[in-house]
Short mmCIF file of C-alpha atoms in Angstrom, two decimals:
data_model
loop_
_atom_site.label_atom_id
_atom_site.label_comp_id
_atom_site.label_asym_id
_atom_site.label_seq_id
_atom_site.Cartn_x
_atom_site.Cartn_y
_atom_site.Cartn_z
CA MET O 1 -6.05 -26.81 20.26
CA HIS O 2 -9.03 -27.37 18.04
CA SER O 3 -10.02 -23.83 17.16
CA ILE O 4 -8.84 -21.06 19.45
CA LEU O 5 -9.68 -18.46 16.80
CA GLY O 6 -13.17 -19.91 16.45
CA MET O 7 -13.73 -19.57 20.18
CA VAL O 8 -12.64 -15.94 20.37
CA VAL O 9 -14.68 -15.01 17.29
CA TYR O 10 -17.66 -16.46 19.17
CA LEU O 11 -16.77 -14.27 22.17
CA LYS O 12 -16.53 -11.27 19.86
CA ARG O 13 -20.02 -11.88 18.55
CA ILE O 14 -21.58 -12.57 21.97
CA LEU O 15 -19.74 -9.97 24.05
CA GLY O 16 -19.20 -7.32 21.41
CA LEU O 17 -15.44 -7.29 21.75
CA SER O 18 -13.38 -5.37 19.22
CA SER O 19 -11.43 -7.33 16.64
CA VAL O 20 -8.07 -6.07 17.91
CA PHE O 21 -8.96 -7.23 21.42
CA VAL O 22 -10.05 -10.56 19.97
CA PHE O 23 -6.71 -10.96 18.20
CA LEU O 24 -4.84 -10.16 21.42
CA LEU O 25 -7.02 -12.60 23.34
CA ALA O 26 -6.42 -15.23 20.66
CA GLY O 27 -2.70 -14.65 20.99
CA ASN O 28 -2.80 -15.09 24.76
CA LEU O 29 -4.88 -18.25 24.52
CA HIS O 30 -2.72 -19.56 21.72
CA ALA O 31 0.45 -18.87 23.72
CA GLU O 32 -1.00 -20.61 26.75
CA TRP O 33 -2.14 -23.66 24.78
CA LEU O 34 0.94 -23.88 22.60
CA SER O 35 3.55 -22.21 24.75
CA LEU O 36 6.38 -22.78 22.30
CA PHE O 37 4.79 -20.93 19.36
CA ARG O 38 5.03 -17.16 19.63
CA THR O 39 3.05 -16.46 16.45
CA LEU O 40 0.84 -18.23 13.99
CA PRO O 41 2.53 -18.92 10.65
CA TYR O 42 2.44 -16.29 7.94
CA LEU O 43 2.72 -17.34 4.30
CA GLN O 44 4.86 -15.52 1.77
CA ILE O 45 5.11 -16.08 -1.98
CA THR O 46 8.81 -16.54 -2.71
CA GLY O 47 8.78 -17.84 -6.27
CA GLN O 48 6.64 -18.90 -9.16
CA ASP O 49 6.16 -22.37 -7.63
CA SER O 50 7.14 -21.86 -4.01
CA MET O 51 5.65 -20.65 -0.75
CA THR O 52 7.50 -19.99 2.49
CA VAL O 53 6.00 -20.57 5.92
CA CYS O 54 7.32 -18.06 8.48
CA PHE O 55 6.75 -18.03 12.24
CA PHE O 56 8.40 -17.36 15.60
CA THR O 57 8.89 -19.55 18.65
CA ALA O 58 9.17 -18.28 22.21
CA ASN O 59 12.31 -20.31 22.93
CA PRO O 60 15.07 -21.80 20.75
CA ALA O 61 13.76 -24.81 18.88
CA VAL O 62 14.00 -26.96 15.81
CA ALA O 63 10.92 -26.65 13.60
CA TRP O 64 9.43 -28.14 10.46
CA VAL O 65 6.31 -28.13 8.29
CA GLU O 66 4.30 -31.17 7.27
CA TRP O 67 2.25 -30.50 4.14
CA LYS O 68 0.38 -32.21 1.34
CA GLU O 69 -1.97 -31.59 -1.53
CA ASP O 70 -5.54 -31.03 -0.42
CA LYS O 71 -6.95 -34.19 -1.96
CA PRO O 72 -7.63 -37.77 -0.80
CA ASP O 73 -4.63 -40.06 -0.34
CA ALA O 74 -2.12 -37.27 -0.99
CA GLU O 75 1.39 -38.06 0.18
CA ALA O 76 2.61 -35.93 3.09
CA LYS O 77 5.95 -34.15 2.85
CA THR O 78 8.21 -32.69 5.52
CA SER O 79 10.25 -29.52 5.03
CA TYR O 80 12.87 -27.84 7.21
CA GLN O 81 14.79 -24.59 6.90
CA VAL O 82 18.20 -25.86 5.79
CA LEU O 83 21.31 -23.74 5.28
CA TYR O 84 24.63 -25.27 4.16
CA GLY O 85 23.36 -28.71 5.10
CA LEU O 86 22.31 -27.73 8.62
CA ARG O 87 18.69 -27.73 9.74
CA GLN O 88 18.29 -24.33 11.30
CA THR O 89 17.42 -23.77 14.93
CA GLY O 90 16.48 -20.64 16.83
CA THR O 91 13.32 -18.60 17.35
CA SER O 92 12.66 -17.26 13.82
CA PHE O 93 11.84 -19.66 10.99
CA LYS O 94 11.36 -19.39 7.25
CA ILE O 95 10.57 -22.84 5.84
CA PRO O 96 10.20 -23.11 2.04
CA LEU O 97 7.67 -25.36 0.34
CA ASP O 98 8.92 -25.93 -3.20
CA ASN O 99 7.71 -27.46 -6.47
CA LEU O 100 4.10 -26.46 -5.88
CA LYS O 101 1.54 -27.25 -8.56
CA PRO O 102 -0.13 -24.18 -10.08
CA GLY O 103 -3.56 -23.51 -8.60
CA GLN O 104 -3.35 -26.52 -6.28
CA SER O 105 -4.67 -26.25 -2.72
CA TYR O 106 -2.45 -27.56 0.08
CA ARG O 107 -2.83 -28.41 3.77
CA TYR O 108 -0.06 -27.82 6.27
CA ARG O 109 0.86 -27.91 9.95
CA VAL O 110 3.81 -26.38 11.75
CA TYR O 111 5.76 -28.45 14.29
CA ALA O 112 8.41 -27.38 16.79
CA LYS O 113 10.53 -29.03 19.46
CA GLU O 114 12.19 -26.86 22.06
CA ILE O 115 15.94 -27.16 22.59
CA LYS O 116 16.23 -27.43 26.37
CA ASP O 117 20.00 -27.89 26.47
CA SER O 118 22.72 -28.35 23.90
CA GLY O 119 26.31 -29.40 23.63
CA THR O 120 28.66 -30.50 20.87
CA TYR O 121 27.40 -34.07 20.73
CA ARG O 122 24.19 -33.98 22.72
CA ILE O 123 20.99 -31.94 22.53
CA ALA O 124 18.11 -32.26 24.99
CA PHE O 125 14.73 -31.65 23.38
CA GLY O 126 11.36 -30.82 24.87
CA ASP O 127 8.07 -32.28 23.71
CA THR O 128 6.97 -31.78 20.09
CA GLN O 129 4.19 -29.23 19.67
CA GLN O 130 2.04 -28.69 16.59
CA SER O 131 -0.23 -26.01 15.19
CA ASP O 132 -3.71 -26.35 13.82
CA GLU O 133 -3.99 -27.44 10.20
CA TYR O 134 -4.23 -24.62 7.67
CA THR O 135 -4.74 -24.43 3.91
CA PHE O 136 -3.44 -22.27 1.08
CA THR O 137 -3.57 -22.27 -2.72
CA ALA O 138 -0.49 -21.95 -4.92
CA ILE O 139 -0.52 -19.14 -7.44
CA ASP O 140 -1.35 -20.08 -11.02
CA PRO O 141 0.59 -18.18 -13.71
CA GLN O 142 -1.82 -19.08 -16.50
CA ALA O 143 -5.13 -20.81 -16.00
CA ALA O 144 -6.99 -19.06 -13.18
CA LYS O 145 -10.52 -17.95 -14.11
CA GLU O 146 -10.34 -15.00 -11.74
CA THR O 147 -7.64 -13.60 -9.47
CA ASN O 148 -8.38 -11.26 -6.58
CA VAL O 149 -5.74 -9.15 -4.86
CA VAL O 150 -5.99 -6.82 -1.85
CA ILE O 151 -3.55 -3.95 -1.24
CA PHE O 152 -2.84 -2.26 2.09
CA ASN O 153 -0.49 0.70 2.49
CA ASP O 154 0.61 3.27 5.07
CA LEU O 155 -0.84 1.59 8.14
CA HIS O 156 2.10 2.87 10.23
CA ASP O 157 1.31 0.36 13.01
CA ASN O 158 -2.18 1.84 13.35
CA PHE O 159 -3.93 -1.42 14.23
CA SER O 160 -7.35 0.20 14.71
CA THR O 161 -7.20 1.46 11.12
CA PHE O 162 -6.25 -2.02 9.94
CA GLU O 163 -9.16 -3.48 11.91
CA LYS O 164 -11.67 -1.20 10.15
CA LEU O 165 -10.14 -1.84 6.73
CA TRP O 166 -10.10 -5.59 7.32
CA GLN O 167 -13.85 -5.49 7.93
CA GLN O 168 -14.16 -4.53 4.25
CA VAL O 169 -11.96 -7.48 3.20
CA ASP O 170 -13.11 -10.31 5.48
CA ASN O 171 -14.89 -13.19 3.71
CA ARG O 172 -13.77 -12.04 0.24
CA ASN O 173 -10.94 -14.63 0.18
CA PRO O 174 -8.35 -12.88 -2.01
CA ASP O 175 -5.64 -14.96 -3.69
CA PHE O 176 -2.89 -12.88 -2.09
CA ILE O 177 -2.46 -9.65 -0.16
CA LEU O 178 0.16 -7.06 -0.98
CA MET O 179 1.52 -4.77 1.73
CA ASN O 180 2.59 -1.69 -0.21
CA GLY O 181 4.93 -0.01 2.23
CA ASP O 182 4.95 1.83 5.57
CA ILE O 183 2.98 -0.96 7.17
CA ILE O 184 5.40 -1.04 10.12
CA ASN O 185 6.42 2.40 11.33
CA ASP O 186 10.15 3.06 11.87
CA PRO O 187 10.95 -0.43 13.23
CA SER O 188 12.91 0.01 16.45
CA SER O 189 12.80 -3.47 17.98
CA GLU O 190 12.09 -7.11 17.26
CA ASP O 191 9.04 -6.93 19.52
CA GLN O 192 7.53 -4.13 17.41
CA ILE O 193 8.04 -6.10 14.19
CA ILE O 194 6.68 -9.32 15.67
CA ARG O 195 3.65 -7.54 17.11
CA ALA O 196 2.61 -6.42 13.64
CA LEU O 197 3.43 -9.70 11.91
CA GLU O 198 1.54 -11.59 14.63
CA LEU O 199 -1.61 -9.57 13.95
CA TYR O 200 -1.43 -10.11 10.20
CA ALA O 201 -0.65 -13.80 10.70
CA LYS O 202 -3.74 -14.28 12.86
CA THR O 203 -5.97 -12.21 10.62
CA PHE O 204 -5.15 -13.66 7.22
CA ALA O 205 -1.55 -14.65 6.49
CA HIS O 206 -1.81 -18.20 7.89
CA ARG O 207 -4.05 -18.97 4.88
CA ILE O 208 -3.66 -16.06 2.42
CA PRO O 209 -0.11 -15.38 1.18
CA MET O 210 1.36 -11.96 1.90
CA LEU O 211 3.83 -10.05 -0.28
CA TYR O 212 5.77 -7.17 1.22
CA VAL O 213 6.90 -4.05 -0.66
CA ARG O 214 9.08 -1.88 1.57
CA GLY O 215 8.20 1.74 2.24
CA ASN O 216 10.50 4.56 3.28
CA HIS O 217 9.50 4.28 6.95
CA GLU O 218 10.59 0.65 7.00
CA THR O 219 14.09 1.87 6.15
CA ARG O 220 14.15 3.92 9.38
CA GLY O 221 14.53 2.90 13.00
CA THR O 222 17.20 0.95 14.87
CA ALA O 223 15.80 -2.41 13.65
CA ALA O 224 15.50 -1.39 9.98
CA ARG O 225 18.60 -3.37 8.99
CA GLN O 226 17.24 -6.51 10.65
CA PHE O 227 13.73 -6.06 9.24
CA PRO O 228 14.27 -8.10 6.03
CA SER O 229 15.34 -11.12 8.10
CA TYR O 230 11.78 -11.49 9.39
CA LEU O 231 10.35 -11.81 5.89
CA ALA O 232 10.76 -14.32 3.07
CA LEU O 233 11.29 -12.30 -0.09
CA PRO O 234 11.41 -13.42 -3.73
CA ASP O 235 15.09 -13.66 -4.63
CA ASP O 236 15.83 -12.34 -1.11
CA ARG O 237 15.16 -8.73 -2.07
CA PHE O 238 12.39 -6.12 -1.95
CA TYR O 239 12.17 -5.77 -5.75
CA PHE O 240 10.86 -8.72 -7.72
CA ALA O 241 8.47 -9.95 -10.40
CA PHE O 242 6.13 -12.92 -10.75
CA THR O 243 3.15 -14.00 -12.83
CA ALA O 244 -0.40 -14.92 -11.78
CA ASN O 245 -3.34 -15.36 -14.14
CA ARG O 246 -1.18 -14.16 -17.10
CA VAL O 247 -0.55 -10.86 -15.29
CA ARG O 248 3.04 -9.81 -14.61
CA PHE O 249 3.36 -8.23 -11.18
CA ILE O 250 6.42 -6.02 -10.68
CA ALA O 251 7.49 -4.61 -7.30
CA LEU O 252 10.05 -1.82 -6.83
CA ASP O 253 11.64 -0.61 -3.61
CA GLY O 254 11.58 3.19 -3.71
CA GLY O 255 13.94 3.57 -0.75
CA GLU O 256 13.89 6.95 1.01
CA ASP O 257 12.25 10.14 -0.19
CA LYS O 258 15.07 12.54 0.75
CA PRO O 259 18.63 12.81 -0.66
CA ASP O 260 21.16 10.33 0.65
CA ASP O 261 23.18 13.14 2.24
CA ASN O 262 20.23 14.45 4.25
CA GLN O 263 21.25 14.85 7.90
CA GLU O 264 18.32 12.63 8.91
CA TYR O 265 20.23 9.57 7.64
CA SER O 266 23.58 10.31 9.35
CA GLY O 267 25.53 9.28 6.24
CA LEU O 268 24.33 5.65 6.49
CA VAL O 269 22.26 5.22 3.30
CA ASP O 270 22.93 4.84 -0.42
CA PHE O 271 19.53 4.67 -2.07
CA ASP O 272 20.57 6.33 -5.33
CA THR O 273 22.88 3.38 -6.08
CA TYR O 274 20.17 0.97 -4.93
CA ARG O 275 17.58 2.49 -7.28
CA ALA O 276 20.11 2.40 -10.13
CA ALA O 277 20.55 -1.35 -9.55
CA GLN O 278 16.78 -1.79 -9.75
CA GLU O 279 16.73 0.18 -13.00
CA SER O 280 19.24 -2.25 -14.51
CA TRP O 281 17.23 -5.19 -13.21
CA PHE O 282 13.98 -3.85 -14.66
CA LYS O 283 15.56 -3.31 -18.09
CA GLU O 284 16.36 -7.03 -18.12
CA GLU O 285 12.91 -7.91 -16.78
CA MET O 286 11.34 -6.07 -19.74
CA LYS O 287 13.08 -8.51 -22.11
CA THR O 288 11.68 -11.66 -20.50
CA ASP O 289 8.93 -13.72 -22.12
CA ALA O 290 6.90 -13.44 -18.94
CA PHE O 291 6.88 -9.64 -19.24
CA VAL O 292 6.46 -9.43 -23.02
CA THR O 293 3.60 -11.93 -23.25
CA ALA O 294 1.68 -10.84 -20.13
CA SER O 295 -1.91 -9.75 -20.61
CA LEU O 296 -1.32 -6.96 -18.07
CA ARG O 297 1.77 -5.49 -16.41
CA VAL O 298 0.97 -4.27 -12.91
CA ALA O 299 3.59 -2.38 -10.90
CA PHE O 300 3.91 -1.51 -7.22
CA CYS O 301 6.15 1.10 -5.62
CA HIS O 302 5.45 2.74 -2.28
CA ILE O 303 6.58 6.17 -3.47
CA PRO O 304 4.55 7.30 -6.52
CA PHE O 305 6.30 8.74 -9.56
CA PHE O 306 3.59 11.39 -9.93
CA PRO O 307 1.86 13.73 -9.13
CA ASN O 308 3.79 15.16 -6.14
CA ASP O 309 6.94 17.15 -6.83
CA GLY O 310 9.85 18.38 -4.80
CA TRP O 311 11.07 15.18 -3.15
CA HIS O 312 14.35 13.65 -4.27
CA GLY O 313 13.21 10.02 -4.08
CA ASN O 314 10.08 10.78 -6.07
CA TYR O 315 12.09 12.62 -8.73
CA ASP O 316 14.77 9.90 -8.95
CA LEU O 317 12.16 7.16 -9.37
CA ARG O 318 10.33 9.19 -12.00
CA THR O 319 13.52 9.88 -13.95
CA ARG O 320 14.69 6.28 -13.91
CA PHE O 321 11.48 4.32 -14.31
CA ASN O 322 8.81 6.44 -15.96
CA PRO O 323 10.42 6.25 -19.45
CA LEU O 324 10.81 2.49 -19.00
CA PHE O 325 7.20 2.09 -17.87
CA ASN O 326 6.04 4.03 -20.93
CA ALA O 327 8.27 2.06 -23.31
CA GLY O 328 7.41 -1.28 -21.71
CA LYS O 329 3.70 -0.50 -21.71
CA VAL O 330 3.20 -0.97 -17.99
CA ASP O 331 -0.56 -0.83 -17.48
CA ILE O 332 -0.85 0.62 -13.98
CA LEU O 333 1.17 1.65 -10.90
CA PHE O 334 -0.02 1.25 -7.29
CA SER O 335 1.54 3.46 -4.62
CA GLY O 336 0.96 5.09 -1.23
CA HIS O 337 3.27 7.41 0.70
CA THR O 338 1.32 10.68 0.31
CA HIS O 339 -1.46 9.58 2.75
CA GLU O 340 -3.99 11.05 0.31
CA TYR O 341 -5.88 8.51 -1.75
CA GLY O 342 -6.58 9.18 -5.41
CA ILE O 343 -6.65 7.72 -8.91
CA TYR O 344 -4.63 9.66 -11.47
CA PRO O 345 -5.56 8.81 -15.08
CA ALA O 346 -2.93 8.15 -17.72
CA GLN O 347 -1.49 11.26 -19.33
CA ASN O 348 -0.25 10.27 -22.74
CA GLN O 349 2.38 11.91 -24.92
CA GLY O 350 5.25 10.85 -22.73
CA LYS O 351 4.23 12.00 -19.27
CA HIS O 352 2.85 8.76 -17.83
CA ASP O 353 0.98 6.50 -20.21
CA TYR O 354 -0.46 4.49 -17.34
CA PRO O 355 -2.80 5.37 -14.47
CA ILE O 356 -1.46 5.70 -10.93
CA VAL O 357 -3.50 4.58 -7.94
CA VAL O 358 -2.46 6.00 -4.57
CA GLY O 359 -3.86 4.57 -1.35
CA GLY O 360 -4.61 6.67 1.71
CA GLY O 361 -3.72 6.32 5.38
CA PRO O 362 -2.97 5.90 8.21
CA ARG O 363 -5.79 7.78 9.98
CA THR O 364 -9.16 6.06 9.78
CA GLU O 365 -10.82 9.02 8.07
CA ILE O 366 -8.40 8.94 5.10
CA ALA O 367 -7.30 5.29 4.97
CA THR O 368 -8.24 3.04 2.07
CA VAL O 369 -7.93 -0.57 1.00
CA THR O 370 -7.63 -1.39 -2.70
CA PHE O 371 -9.21 -4.39 -4.43
CA LEU O 372 -8.11 -5.83 -7.77
CA LYS O 373 -10.29 -8.28 -9.69
CA ILE O 374 -8.50 -9.77 -12.70
CA LYS O 375 -10.44 -11.76 -15.25
CA ASP O 376 -9.99 -12.49 -18.96
CA GLY O 377 -6.95 -10.23 -19.18
CA ASN O 378 -8.73 -7.20 -17.73
CA MET O 379 -8.65 -5.67 -14.26
CA GLU O 380 -11.21 -3.89 -12.14
CA VAL O 381 -9.80 -1.60 -9.44
CA ARG O 382 -11.88 -0.48 -6.47
CA GLN O 383 -10.82 1.63 -3.48
CA LEU O 384 -12.85 1.46 -0.26
CA ASN O 385 -12.57 3.57 2.86
CA THR O 386 -12.88 2.33 6.44
CA GLU O 387 -16.69 2.64 6.29
CA GLY O 388 -16.93 0.46 3.20
CA LYS O 389 -17.73 3.33 0.83
CA THR O 390 -16.24 3.13 -2.66
CA VAL O 391 -14.05 6.21 -3.14
CA GLY O 392 -12.46 5.31 -6.47
CA THR O 393 -12.84 2.89 -9.38
CA LEU O 394 -10.92 2.14 -12.53
CA ASN O 395 -11.07 -0.47 -15.29
CA VAL O 396 -7.85 -1.47 -17.03
CA LYS O 397 -8.05 -3.41 -20.28
CA SER O 398 -5.29 -5.50 -21.73
CA LYS O 399 -3.22 -3.80 -24.43
#
């Protein structure tokens, strides 16, 4: 397969096909050409110097990644997913690439070999298949001249909304993309989860790393408890922190918006305890050199602390984290959840000393995509709607 995506993009231009149809066509062609691969790889930032390559195969297999620095005569490396000394097999893979150099570009391919039959001392393999070659760039905690980030939220599996929003992003080449919750709506099956991840993998995540912040609707559905297994998360959890371009990025998992004893949850959740654990974690994060010396401190949480009232999750987050954000001089919070986009300026004197940016969605007429441009310790925020119109801007200067 030289360039299946290139061919279908050509068909899109000539025949006027929609992007979603093109992605589905690409998937069918890709599956036919490389029958073992169910999805393209999707990249996830899992540490300050690591990236994880995730993908699915159609049948049980052993898989690996060959990768190298994007420069002449670079030495190729091979990485597997290894657990307790065993190279993992199956249909879902998360293969870490470690000890990356800050700001360095890399090339990689995914390989897989189907397991046709297996016994205690003998395994019969099929032919080895390989993907196209892709590239990515490792995050740079310090020296980047400019860092660009794109934020999606509240897509709720509305792929036509994503298609229109992606038209505003395409060709801008962000450094990473952050999915700020309720991207997948009430996951009820593996097929539903893979369908969404497959689309994002084809669109951008095979070359642009994706970070996932869970929303309340990703805690619902019969597959919600399996959902984290399809992602590679920093420290294996939905709350984390990392640094890029001297900016400290902090992600919180807001959990559900209703009380734990709400009948909707059938007595099967404990988000108050979970948020309390995150509060303790964030108090320690505030003491780190990475947090203290950052030029900006940028936070993400699907459920906003303000301005809406009356929801338990919103109130619990506000009570626990707003005083800490004020004391720690967090510069801005990005949220979603309300489905109504807006930029809420800082309200000093102890309310919230930082602005809050809320993205809209999932209907096309209210959906937004948010762009961050970080340079010289300052950040420009711009919200666009599905028609490409700017509906909100904000400039945040380093304190």
